[in-house]
N, CA and C of each residue as an Amber inpcrd file, in Angstrom:
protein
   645
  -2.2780000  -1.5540000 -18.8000000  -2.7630000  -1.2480000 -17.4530000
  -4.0490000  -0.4360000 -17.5520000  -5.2580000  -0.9600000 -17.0540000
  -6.2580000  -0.3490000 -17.0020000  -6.6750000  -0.1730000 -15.7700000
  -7.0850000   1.3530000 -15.5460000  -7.4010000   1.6510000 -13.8380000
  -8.8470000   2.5940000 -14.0570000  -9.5490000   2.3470000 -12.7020000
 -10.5670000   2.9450000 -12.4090000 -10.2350000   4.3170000 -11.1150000
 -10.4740000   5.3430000 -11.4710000 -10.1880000   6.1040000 -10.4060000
 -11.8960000   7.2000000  -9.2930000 -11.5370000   7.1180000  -8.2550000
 -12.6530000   7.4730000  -7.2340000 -12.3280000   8.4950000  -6.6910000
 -12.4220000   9.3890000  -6.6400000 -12.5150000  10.7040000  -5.8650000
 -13.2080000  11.8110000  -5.6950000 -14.0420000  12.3830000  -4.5770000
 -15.0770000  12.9730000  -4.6420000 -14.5220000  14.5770000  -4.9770000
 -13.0760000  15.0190000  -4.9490000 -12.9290000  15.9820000  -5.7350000
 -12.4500000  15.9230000  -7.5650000 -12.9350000  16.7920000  -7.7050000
 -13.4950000  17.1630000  -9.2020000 -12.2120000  16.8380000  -9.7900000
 -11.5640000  18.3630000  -9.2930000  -9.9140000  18.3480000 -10.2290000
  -8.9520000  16.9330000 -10.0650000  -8.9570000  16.7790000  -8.4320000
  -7.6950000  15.7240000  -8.5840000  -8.2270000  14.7490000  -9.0930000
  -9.5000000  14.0150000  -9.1660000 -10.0460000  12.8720000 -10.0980000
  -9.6480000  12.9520000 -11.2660000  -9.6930000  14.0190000 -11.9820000
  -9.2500000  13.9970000 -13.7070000  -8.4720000  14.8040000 -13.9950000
  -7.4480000  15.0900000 -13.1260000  -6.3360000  15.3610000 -13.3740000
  -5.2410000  14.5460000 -13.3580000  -5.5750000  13.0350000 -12.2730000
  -4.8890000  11.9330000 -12.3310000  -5.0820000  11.5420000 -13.0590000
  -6.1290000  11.4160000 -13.9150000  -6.4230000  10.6460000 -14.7700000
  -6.0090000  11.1880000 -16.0670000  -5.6910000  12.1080000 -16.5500000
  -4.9680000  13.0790000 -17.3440000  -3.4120000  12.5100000 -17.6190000
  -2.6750000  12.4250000 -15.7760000  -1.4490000  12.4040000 -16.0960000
  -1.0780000  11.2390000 -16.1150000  -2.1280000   9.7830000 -15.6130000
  -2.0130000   8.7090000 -16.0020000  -1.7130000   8.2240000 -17.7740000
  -3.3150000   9.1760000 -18.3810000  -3.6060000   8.4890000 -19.3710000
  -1.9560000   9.3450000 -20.4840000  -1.3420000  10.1320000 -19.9040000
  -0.3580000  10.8090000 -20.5450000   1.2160000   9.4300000 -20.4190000
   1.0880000   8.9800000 -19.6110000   1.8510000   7.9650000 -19.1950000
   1.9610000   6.5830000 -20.0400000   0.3270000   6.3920000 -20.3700000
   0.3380000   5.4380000 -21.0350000  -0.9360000   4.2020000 -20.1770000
  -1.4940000   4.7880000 -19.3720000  -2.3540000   3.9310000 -18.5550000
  -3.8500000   4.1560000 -18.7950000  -4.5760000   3.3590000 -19.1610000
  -6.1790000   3.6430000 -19.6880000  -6.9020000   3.7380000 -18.4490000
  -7.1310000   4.9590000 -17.8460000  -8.1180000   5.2720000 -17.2310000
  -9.5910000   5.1100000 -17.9650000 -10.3970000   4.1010000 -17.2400000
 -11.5740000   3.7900000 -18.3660000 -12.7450000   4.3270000 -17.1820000
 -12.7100000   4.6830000 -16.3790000 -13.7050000   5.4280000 -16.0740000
 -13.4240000   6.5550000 -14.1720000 -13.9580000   7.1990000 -14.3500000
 -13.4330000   8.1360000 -13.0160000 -14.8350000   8.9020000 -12.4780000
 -14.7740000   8.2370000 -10.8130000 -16.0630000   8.0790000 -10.4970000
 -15.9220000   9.1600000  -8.9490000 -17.2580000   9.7030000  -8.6410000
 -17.4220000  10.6670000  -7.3180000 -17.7940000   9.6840000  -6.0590000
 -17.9240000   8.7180000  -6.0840000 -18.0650000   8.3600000  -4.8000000
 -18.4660000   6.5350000  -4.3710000 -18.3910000   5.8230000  -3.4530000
 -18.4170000   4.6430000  -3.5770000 -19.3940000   3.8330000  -3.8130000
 -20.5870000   3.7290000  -4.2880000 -21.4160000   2.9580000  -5.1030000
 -21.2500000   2.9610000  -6.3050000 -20.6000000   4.2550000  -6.9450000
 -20.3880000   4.4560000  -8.5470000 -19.4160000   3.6520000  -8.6830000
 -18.4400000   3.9700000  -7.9080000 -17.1160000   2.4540000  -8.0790000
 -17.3970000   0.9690000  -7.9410000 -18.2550000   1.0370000  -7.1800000
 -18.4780000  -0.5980000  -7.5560000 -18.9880000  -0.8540000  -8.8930000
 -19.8880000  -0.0410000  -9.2560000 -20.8350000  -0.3060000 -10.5080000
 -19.3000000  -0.2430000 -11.7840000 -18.9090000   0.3940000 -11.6050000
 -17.5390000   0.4260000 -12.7410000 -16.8570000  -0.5000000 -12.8110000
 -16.4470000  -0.9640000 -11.5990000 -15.2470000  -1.6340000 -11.4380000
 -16.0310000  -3.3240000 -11.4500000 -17.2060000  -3.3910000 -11.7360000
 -18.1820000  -4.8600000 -11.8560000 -18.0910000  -4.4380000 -13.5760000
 -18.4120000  -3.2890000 -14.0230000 -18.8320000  -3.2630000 -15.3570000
 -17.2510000  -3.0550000 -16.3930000 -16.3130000  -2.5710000 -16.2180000
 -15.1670000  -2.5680000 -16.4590000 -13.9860000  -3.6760000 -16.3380000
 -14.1460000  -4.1680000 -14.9530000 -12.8070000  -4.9220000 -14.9820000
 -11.4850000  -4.3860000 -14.6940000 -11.3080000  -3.6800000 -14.5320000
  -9.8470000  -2.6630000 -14.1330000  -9.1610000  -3.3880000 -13.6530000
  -7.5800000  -3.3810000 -13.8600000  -6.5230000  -3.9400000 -13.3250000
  -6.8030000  -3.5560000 -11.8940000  -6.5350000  -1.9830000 -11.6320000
  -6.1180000  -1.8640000 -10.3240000  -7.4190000  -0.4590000 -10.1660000
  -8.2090000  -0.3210000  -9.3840000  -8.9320000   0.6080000  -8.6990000
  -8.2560000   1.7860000  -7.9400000  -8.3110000   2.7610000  -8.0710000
  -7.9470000   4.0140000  -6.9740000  -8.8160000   4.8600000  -6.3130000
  -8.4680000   4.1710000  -5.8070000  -9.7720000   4.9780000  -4.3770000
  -9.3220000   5.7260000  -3.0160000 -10.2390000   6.6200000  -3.2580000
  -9.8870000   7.8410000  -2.2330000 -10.6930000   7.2360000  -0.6730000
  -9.9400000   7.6790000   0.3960000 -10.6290000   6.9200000   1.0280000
 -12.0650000   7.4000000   1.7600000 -12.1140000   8.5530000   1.7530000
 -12.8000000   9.5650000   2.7630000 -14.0120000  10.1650000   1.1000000
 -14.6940000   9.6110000   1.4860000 -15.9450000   9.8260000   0.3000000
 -17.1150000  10.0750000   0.8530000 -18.6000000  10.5500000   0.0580000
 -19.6970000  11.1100000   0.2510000 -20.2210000   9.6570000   0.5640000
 -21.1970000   9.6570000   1.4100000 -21.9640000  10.9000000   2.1830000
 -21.1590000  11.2140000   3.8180000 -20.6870000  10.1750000   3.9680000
 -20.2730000  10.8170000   5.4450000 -18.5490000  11.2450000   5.5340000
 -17.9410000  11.1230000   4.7560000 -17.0010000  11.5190000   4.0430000
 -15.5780000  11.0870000   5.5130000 -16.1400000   9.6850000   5.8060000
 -15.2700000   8.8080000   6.8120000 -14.9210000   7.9990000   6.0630000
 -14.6680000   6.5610000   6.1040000 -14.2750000   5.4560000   5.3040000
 -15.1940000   4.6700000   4.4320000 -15.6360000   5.0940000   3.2750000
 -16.8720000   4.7810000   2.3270000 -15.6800000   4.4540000   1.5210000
 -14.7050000   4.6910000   1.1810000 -13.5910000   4.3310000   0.0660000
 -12.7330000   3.1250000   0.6170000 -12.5910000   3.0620000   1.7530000
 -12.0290000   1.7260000   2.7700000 -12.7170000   0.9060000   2.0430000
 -14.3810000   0.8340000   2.6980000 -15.1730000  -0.1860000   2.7590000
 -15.5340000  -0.4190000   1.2200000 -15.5020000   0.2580000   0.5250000
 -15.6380000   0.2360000  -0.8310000 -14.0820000  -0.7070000  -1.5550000
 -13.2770000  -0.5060000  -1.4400000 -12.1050000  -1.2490000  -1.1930000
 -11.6540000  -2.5370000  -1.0450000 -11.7950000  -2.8610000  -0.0560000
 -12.1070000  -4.1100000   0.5710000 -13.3570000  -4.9650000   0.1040000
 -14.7060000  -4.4230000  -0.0190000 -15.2170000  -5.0270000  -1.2590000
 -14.9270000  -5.4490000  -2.6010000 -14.2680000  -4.8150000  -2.7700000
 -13.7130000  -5.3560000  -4.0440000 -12.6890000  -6.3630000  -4.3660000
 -12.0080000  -6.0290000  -2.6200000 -10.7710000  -7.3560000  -3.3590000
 -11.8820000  -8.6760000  -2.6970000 -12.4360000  -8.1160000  -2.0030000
 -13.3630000  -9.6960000  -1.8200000 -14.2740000 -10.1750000  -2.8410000
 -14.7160000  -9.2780000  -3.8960000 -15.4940000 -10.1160000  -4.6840000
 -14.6250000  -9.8720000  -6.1240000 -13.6710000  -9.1600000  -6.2340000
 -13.2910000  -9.5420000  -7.4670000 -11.5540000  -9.5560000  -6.9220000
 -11.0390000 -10.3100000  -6.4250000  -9.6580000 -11.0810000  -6.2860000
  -8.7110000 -10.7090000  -7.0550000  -8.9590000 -10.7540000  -8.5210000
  -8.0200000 -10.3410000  -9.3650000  -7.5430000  -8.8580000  -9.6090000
  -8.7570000  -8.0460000  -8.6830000  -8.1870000  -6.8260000  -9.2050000
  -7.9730000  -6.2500000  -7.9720000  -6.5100000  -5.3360000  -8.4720000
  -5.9570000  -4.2470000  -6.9300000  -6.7310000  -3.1220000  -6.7350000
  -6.2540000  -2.5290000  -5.5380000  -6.8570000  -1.6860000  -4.9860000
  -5.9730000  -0.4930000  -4.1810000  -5.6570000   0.7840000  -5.3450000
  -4.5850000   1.6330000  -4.7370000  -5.1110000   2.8440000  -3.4750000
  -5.3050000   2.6860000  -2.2780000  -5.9990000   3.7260000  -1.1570000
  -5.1100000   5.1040000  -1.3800000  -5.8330000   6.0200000  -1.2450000
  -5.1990000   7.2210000  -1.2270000  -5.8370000   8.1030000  -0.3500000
  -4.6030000   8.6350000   0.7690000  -5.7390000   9.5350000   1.6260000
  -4.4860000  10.6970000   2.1750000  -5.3930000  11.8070000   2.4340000
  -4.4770000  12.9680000   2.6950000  -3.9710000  13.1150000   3.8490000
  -3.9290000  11.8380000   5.0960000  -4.1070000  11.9320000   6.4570000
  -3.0350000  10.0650000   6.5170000  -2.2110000  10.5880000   7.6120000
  -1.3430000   9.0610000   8.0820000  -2.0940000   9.0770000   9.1360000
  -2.7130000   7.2840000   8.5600000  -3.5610000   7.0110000   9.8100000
  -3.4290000   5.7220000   9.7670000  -2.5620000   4.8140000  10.4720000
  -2.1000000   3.8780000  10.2360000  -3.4940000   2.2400000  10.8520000
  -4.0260000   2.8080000  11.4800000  -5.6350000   2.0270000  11.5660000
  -6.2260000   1.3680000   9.8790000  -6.3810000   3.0900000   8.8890000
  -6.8270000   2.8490000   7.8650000  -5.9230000   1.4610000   7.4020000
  -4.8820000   1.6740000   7.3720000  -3.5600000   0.7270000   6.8230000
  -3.9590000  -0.8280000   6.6530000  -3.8610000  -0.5630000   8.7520000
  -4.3160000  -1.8030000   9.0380000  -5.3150000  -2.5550000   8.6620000
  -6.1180000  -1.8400000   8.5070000  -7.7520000  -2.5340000   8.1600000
  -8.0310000  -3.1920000   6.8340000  -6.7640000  -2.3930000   5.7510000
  -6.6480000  -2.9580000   4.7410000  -5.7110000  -3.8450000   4.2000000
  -4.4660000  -4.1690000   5.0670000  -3.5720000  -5.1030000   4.9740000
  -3.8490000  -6.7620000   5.4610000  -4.5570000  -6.3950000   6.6310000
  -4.8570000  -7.3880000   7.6370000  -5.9820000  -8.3640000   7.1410000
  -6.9060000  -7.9590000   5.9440000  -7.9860000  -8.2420000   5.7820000
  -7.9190000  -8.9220000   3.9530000  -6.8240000  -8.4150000   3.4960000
  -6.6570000  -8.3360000   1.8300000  -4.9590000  -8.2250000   1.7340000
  -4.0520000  -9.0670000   2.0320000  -2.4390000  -8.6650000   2.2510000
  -2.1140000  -8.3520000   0.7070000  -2.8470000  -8.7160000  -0.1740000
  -2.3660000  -8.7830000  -1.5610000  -3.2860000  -8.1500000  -2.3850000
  -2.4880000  -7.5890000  -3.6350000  -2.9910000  -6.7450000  -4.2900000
  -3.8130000  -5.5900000  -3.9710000  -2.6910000  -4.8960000  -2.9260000
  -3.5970000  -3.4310000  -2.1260000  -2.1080000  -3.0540000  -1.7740000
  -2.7010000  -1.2890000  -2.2740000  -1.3890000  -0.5660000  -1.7730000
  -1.9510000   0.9650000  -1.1080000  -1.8700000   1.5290000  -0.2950000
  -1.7960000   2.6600000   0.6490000  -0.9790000   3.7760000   0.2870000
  -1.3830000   4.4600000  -0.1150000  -0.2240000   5.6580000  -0.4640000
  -0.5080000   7.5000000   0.0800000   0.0600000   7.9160000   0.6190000
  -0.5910000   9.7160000   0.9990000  -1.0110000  10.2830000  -0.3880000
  -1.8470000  11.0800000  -0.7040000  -1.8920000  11.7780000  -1.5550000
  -0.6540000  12.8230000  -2.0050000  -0.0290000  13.2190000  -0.7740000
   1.1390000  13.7300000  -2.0330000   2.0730000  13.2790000  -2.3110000
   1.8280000  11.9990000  -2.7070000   2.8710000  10.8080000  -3.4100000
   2.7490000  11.1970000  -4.7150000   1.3450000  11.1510000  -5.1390000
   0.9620000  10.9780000  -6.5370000   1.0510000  11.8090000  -7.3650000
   1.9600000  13.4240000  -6.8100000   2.4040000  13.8300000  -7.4760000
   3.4690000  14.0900000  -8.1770000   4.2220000  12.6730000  -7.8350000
   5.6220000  11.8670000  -8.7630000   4.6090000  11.0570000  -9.5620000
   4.6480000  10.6890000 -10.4550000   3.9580000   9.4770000 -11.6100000
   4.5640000   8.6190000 -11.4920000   5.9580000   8.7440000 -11.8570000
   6.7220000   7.7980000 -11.8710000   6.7780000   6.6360000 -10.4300000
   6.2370000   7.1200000  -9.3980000   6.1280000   6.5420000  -8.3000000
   4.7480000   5.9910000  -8.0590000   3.7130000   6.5960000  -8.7540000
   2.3790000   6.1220000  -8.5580000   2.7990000   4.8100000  -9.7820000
   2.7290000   5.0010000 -10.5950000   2.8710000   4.1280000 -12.0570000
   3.3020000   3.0510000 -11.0680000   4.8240000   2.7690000 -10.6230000
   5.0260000   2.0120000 -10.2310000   4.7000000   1.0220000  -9.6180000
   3.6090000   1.8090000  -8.4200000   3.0070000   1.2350000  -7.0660000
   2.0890000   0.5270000  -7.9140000   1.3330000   0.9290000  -9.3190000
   0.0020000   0.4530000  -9.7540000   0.5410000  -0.7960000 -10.4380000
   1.6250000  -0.8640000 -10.7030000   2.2650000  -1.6230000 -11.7980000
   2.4120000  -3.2290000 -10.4860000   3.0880000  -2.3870000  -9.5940000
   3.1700000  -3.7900000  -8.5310000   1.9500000  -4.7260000  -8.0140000
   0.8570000  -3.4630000  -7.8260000  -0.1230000  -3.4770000  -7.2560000
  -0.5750000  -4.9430000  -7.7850000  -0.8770000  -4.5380000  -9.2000000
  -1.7820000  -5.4380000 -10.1510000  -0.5230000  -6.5400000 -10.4570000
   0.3600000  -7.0080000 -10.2810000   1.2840000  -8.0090000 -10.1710000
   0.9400000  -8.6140000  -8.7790000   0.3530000  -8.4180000  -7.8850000
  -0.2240000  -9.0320000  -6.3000000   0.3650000  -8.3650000  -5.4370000
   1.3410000  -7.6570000  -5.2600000   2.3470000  -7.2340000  -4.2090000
   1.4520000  -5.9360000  -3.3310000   2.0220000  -5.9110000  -2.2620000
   1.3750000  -4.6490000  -1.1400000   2.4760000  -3.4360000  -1.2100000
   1.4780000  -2.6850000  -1.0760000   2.3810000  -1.3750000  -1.5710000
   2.1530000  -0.5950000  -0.4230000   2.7510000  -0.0850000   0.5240000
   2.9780000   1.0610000   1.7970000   3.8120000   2.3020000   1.7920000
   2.8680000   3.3930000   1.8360000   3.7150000   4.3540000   1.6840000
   5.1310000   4.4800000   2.7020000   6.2320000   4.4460000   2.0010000
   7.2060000   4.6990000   2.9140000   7.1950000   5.8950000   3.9700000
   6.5860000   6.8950000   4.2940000   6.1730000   8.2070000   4.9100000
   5.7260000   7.1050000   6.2660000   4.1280000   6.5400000   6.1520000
   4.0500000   6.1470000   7.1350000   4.7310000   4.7410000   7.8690000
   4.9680000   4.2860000   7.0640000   6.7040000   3.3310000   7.6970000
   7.6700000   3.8210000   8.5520000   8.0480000   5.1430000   7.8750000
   9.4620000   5.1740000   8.8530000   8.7530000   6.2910000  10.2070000
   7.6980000   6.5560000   9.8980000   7.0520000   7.3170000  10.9340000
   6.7460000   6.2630000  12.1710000   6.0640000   5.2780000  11.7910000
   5.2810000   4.6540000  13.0050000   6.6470000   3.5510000  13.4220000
   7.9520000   3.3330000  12.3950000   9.2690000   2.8760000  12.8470000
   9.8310000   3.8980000  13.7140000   9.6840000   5.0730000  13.9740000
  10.3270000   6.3960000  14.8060000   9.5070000   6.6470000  15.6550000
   8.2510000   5.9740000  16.0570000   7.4000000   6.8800000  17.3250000
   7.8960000   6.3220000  18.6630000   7.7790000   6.8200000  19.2580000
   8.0950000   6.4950000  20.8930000   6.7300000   5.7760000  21.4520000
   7.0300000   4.3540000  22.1880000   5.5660000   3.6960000  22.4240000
   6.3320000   2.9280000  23.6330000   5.7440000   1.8010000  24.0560000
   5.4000000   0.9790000  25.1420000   6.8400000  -0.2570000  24.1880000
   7.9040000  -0.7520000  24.6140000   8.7680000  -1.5600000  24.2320000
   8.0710000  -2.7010000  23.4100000   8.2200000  -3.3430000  21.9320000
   7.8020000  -4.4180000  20.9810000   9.2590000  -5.0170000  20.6740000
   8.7500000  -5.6780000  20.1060000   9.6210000  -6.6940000  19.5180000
  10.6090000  -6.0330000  18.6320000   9.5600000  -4.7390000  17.8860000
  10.5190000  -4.0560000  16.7110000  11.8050000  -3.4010000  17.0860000
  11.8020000  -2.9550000  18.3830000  12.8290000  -2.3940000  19.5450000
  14.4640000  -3.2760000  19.2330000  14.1950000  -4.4740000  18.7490000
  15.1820000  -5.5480000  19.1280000  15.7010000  -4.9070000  17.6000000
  15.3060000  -4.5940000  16.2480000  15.4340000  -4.7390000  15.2920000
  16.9700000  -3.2050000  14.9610000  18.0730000  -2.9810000  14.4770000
  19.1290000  -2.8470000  14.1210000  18.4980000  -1.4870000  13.0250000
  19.4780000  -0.5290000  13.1930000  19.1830000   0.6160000  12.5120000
  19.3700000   0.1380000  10.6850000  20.0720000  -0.3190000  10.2570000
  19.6220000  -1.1610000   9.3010000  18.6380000  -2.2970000   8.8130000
  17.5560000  -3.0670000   9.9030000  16.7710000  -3.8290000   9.5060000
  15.6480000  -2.9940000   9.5740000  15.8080000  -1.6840000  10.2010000
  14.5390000  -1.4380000  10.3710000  14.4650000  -0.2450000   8.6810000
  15.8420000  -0.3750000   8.2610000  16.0310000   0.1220000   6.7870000
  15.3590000  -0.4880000   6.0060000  15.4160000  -1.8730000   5.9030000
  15.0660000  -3.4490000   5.2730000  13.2770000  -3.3470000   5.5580000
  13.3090000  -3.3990000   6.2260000  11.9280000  -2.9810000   6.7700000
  11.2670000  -2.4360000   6.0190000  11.0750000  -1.1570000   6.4480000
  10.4260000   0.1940000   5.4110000  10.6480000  -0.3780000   3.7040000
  11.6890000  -0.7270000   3.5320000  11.3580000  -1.2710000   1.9650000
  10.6060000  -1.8970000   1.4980000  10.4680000  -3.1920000   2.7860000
   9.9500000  -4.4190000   2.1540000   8.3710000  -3.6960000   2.6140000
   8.2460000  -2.9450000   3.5950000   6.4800000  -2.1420000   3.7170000
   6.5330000  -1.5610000   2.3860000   6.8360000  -0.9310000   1.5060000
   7.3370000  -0.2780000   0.2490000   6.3960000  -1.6320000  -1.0040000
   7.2080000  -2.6140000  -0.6030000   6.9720000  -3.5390000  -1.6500000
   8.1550000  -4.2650000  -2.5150000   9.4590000  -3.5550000  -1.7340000
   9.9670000  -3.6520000  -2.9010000  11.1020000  -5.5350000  -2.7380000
  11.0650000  -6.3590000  -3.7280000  12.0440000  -6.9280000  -3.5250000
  13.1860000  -7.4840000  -3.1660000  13.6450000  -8.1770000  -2.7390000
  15.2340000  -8.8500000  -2.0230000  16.0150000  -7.9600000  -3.2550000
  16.0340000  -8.1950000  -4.8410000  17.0220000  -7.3100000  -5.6320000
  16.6960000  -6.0760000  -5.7570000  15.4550000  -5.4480000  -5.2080000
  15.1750000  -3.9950000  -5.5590000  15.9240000  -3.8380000  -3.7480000
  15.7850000  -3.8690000  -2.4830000  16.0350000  -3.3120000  -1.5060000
  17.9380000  -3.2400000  -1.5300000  18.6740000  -4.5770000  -2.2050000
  20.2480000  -4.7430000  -2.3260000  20.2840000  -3.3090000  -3.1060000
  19.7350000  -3.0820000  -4.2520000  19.9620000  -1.8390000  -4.5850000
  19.9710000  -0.7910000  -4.5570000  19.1980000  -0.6000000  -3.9030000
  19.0330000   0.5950000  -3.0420000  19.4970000   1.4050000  -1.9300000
  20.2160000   0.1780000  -1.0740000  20.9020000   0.3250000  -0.0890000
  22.2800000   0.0060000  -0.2940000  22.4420000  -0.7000000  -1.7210000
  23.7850000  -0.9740000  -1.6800000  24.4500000  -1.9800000  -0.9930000
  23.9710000  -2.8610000  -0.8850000  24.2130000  -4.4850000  -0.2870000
  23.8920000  -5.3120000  -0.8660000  24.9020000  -6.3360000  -0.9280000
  24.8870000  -7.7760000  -1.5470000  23.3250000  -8.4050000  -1.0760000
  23.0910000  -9.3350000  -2.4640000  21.5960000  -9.5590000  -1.8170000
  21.8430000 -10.7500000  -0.8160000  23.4090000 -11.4360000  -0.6430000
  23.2980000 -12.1780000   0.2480000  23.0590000 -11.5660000   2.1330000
  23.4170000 -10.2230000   1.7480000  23.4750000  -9.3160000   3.0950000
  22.1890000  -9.1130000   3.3240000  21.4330000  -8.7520000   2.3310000
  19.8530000  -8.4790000   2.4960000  18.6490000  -9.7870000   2.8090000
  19.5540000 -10.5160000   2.5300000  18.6340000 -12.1540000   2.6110000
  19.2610000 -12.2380000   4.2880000  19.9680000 -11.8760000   4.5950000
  20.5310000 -12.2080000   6.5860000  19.9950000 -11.2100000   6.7650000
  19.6600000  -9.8520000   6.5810000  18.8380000  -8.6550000   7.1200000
  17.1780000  -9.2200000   7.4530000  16.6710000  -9.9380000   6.6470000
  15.4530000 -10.4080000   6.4390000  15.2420000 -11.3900000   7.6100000
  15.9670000 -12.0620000   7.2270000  15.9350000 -13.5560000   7.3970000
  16.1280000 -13.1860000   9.6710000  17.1330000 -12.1150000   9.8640000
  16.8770000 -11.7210000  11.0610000  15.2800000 -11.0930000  11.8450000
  15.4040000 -10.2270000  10.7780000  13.9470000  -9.7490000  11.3480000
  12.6570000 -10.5000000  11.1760000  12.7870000 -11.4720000  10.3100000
  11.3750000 -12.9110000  11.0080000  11.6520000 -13.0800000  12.1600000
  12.9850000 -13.3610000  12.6270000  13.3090000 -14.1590000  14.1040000
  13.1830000 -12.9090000  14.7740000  13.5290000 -12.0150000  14.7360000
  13.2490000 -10.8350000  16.3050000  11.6070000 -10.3940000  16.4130000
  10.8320000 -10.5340000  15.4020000   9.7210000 -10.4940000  15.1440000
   8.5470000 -11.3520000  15.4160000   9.3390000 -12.6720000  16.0420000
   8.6390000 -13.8250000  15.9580000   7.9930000 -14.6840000  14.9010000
   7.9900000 -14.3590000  13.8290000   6.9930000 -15.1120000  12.5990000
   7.6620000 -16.1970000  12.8490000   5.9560000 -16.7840000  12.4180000
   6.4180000 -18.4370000  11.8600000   6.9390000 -18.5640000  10.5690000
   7.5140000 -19.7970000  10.6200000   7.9800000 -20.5690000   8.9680000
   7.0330000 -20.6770000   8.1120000   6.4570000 -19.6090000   7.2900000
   5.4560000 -19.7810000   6.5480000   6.3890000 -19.7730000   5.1170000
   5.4260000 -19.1960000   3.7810000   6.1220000 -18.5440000   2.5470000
   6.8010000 -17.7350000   2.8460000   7.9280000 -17.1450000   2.1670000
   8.2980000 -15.5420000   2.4300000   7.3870000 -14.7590000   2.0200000
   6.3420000 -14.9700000   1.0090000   5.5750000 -14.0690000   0.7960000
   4.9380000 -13.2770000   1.4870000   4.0440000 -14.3490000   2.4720000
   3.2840000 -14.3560000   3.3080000   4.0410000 -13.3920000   4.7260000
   5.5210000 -13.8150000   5.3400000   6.2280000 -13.6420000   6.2810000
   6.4310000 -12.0740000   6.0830000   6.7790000 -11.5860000   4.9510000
   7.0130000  -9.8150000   4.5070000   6.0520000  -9.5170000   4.5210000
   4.6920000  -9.6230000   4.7040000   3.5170000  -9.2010000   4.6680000
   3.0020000  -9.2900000   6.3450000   3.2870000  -9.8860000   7.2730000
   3.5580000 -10.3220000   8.3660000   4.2560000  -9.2390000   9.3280000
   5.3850000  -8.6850000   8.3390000   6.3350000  -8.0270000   9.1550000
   6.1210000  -6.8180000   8.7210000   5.5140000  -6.1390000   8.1940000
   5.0140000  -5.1580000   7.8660000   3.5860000  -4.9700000   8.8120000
   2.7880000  -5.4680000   8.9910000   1.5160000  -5.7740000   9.9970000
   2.0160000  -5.1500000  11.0880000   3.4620000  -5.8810000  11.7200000
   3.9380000  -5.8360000  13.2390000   4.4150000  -4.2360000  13.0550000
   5.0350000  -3.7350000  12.4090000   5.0160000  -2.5760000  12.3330000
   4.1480000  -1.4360000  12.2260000   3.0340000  -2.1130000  11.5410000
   1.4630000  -0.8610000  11.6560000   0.9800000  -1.1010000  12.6120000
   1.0710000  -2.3000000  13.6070000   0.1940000  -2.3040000  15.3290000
   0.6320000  -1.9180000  16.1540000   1.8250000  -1.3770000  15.8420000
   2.4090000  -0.0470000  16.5880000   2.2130000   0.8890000  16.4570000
   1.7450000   1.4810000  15.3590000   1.1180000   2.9760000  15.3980000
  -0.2360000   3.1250000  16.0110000
């Protein structure tokens, strides 16, 4: 696993990169702000990019847009967002636009490894990674009646996982249900959700969306 990391502060830039490269992950270069990341991540190749989102000069979304460039011109490689603020817009802008190989996480996620590792590990396998924080948050706000309303204090369990990333055999385990129970948990919330008959790939990526256009 080789990653590029972006952050316009000093310490947490190479200090992740410290407890990465302690892990076992080649941080091959760690950059202050979003033109330097492109130039790396063109000259490197990195599995998966980490980028902060709120960077110099106007220190708004230069790490977004920096982001999203990248999965548009280089496809193969992910793109882990990290920002100190639930702002489920940012989310959107990056799910809606790139469903694959991009994951969203708060900054004080990343101070489990074992949970960042993971997300990077999925990341660069294609999968979308959502911090569970802002899942079960924008699943708990009080709004104007959706579709998600219809959804069962357990699907909206199913839910938050599959925003997570995680698998039909990673969510049975977790919750402790047969994966035939978790395949009818699913398989409900396309239909209260409305999706079409697409891939499932595509459909969990779908149903995760309907849940961030509510926040």
């Amino acid at each position: 696993m080789r990653v590029v990391v972006a952050d316009d502060e000093v310490l947490l830039r190479e200090g992740l990169a410290r407890l990465l490269g302690e892990v076992g992950v080649e941080v091959v270069a760690t950059v202050g702000d979003a033109p330097a990341l492109l130039r790396q991540v063109a000259l490197d190749r990195p599995d998966v990019a980490i980028v902060d989102i709120k960077m110099p000069p106007t220190h708004t979304d230069e790490g977004l847009v920096a982001a999203l460039t990248i999965r548009e011109q280089h496809p193969s490689i992910g793109v882990l967002v990290l920002s100190h603020y639930l702002e489920s817009r940012y989310a959107m802008r990056l799910f809606e636009r790139q469903p694959e190989r991009v994951g969203y996480l708060l900054k004080d996620r990343v101070s489990d490894i074992a949970v960042l590792v993971d997300s990077l590990h999925r990341i660069a396998e294609g999968e979308c990674v959502l911090d569970p924080t802002i899942v079960s948050r924008l699943l708990a706000r009080r709004r104007a009646p959706t579709p998600l309303d219809q959804l069962t204090a357990r699907e909206r369990e199913v839910l938050a996982l599959m925003g997570e990333g995680r698998s039909n055999q990673g969510i049975s385990q977790l919750l402790q249900l047969s994966l035939k129970t978790v395949e009818a948990h699913i398989s409900h919330i396309f239909v209260k959700l409305g999706l079409p008959t697409t891939a499932e790939d595509h459909r969990r990526v779908l149903a995760v969306l309907a849940a961030l256009r509510t926040g």
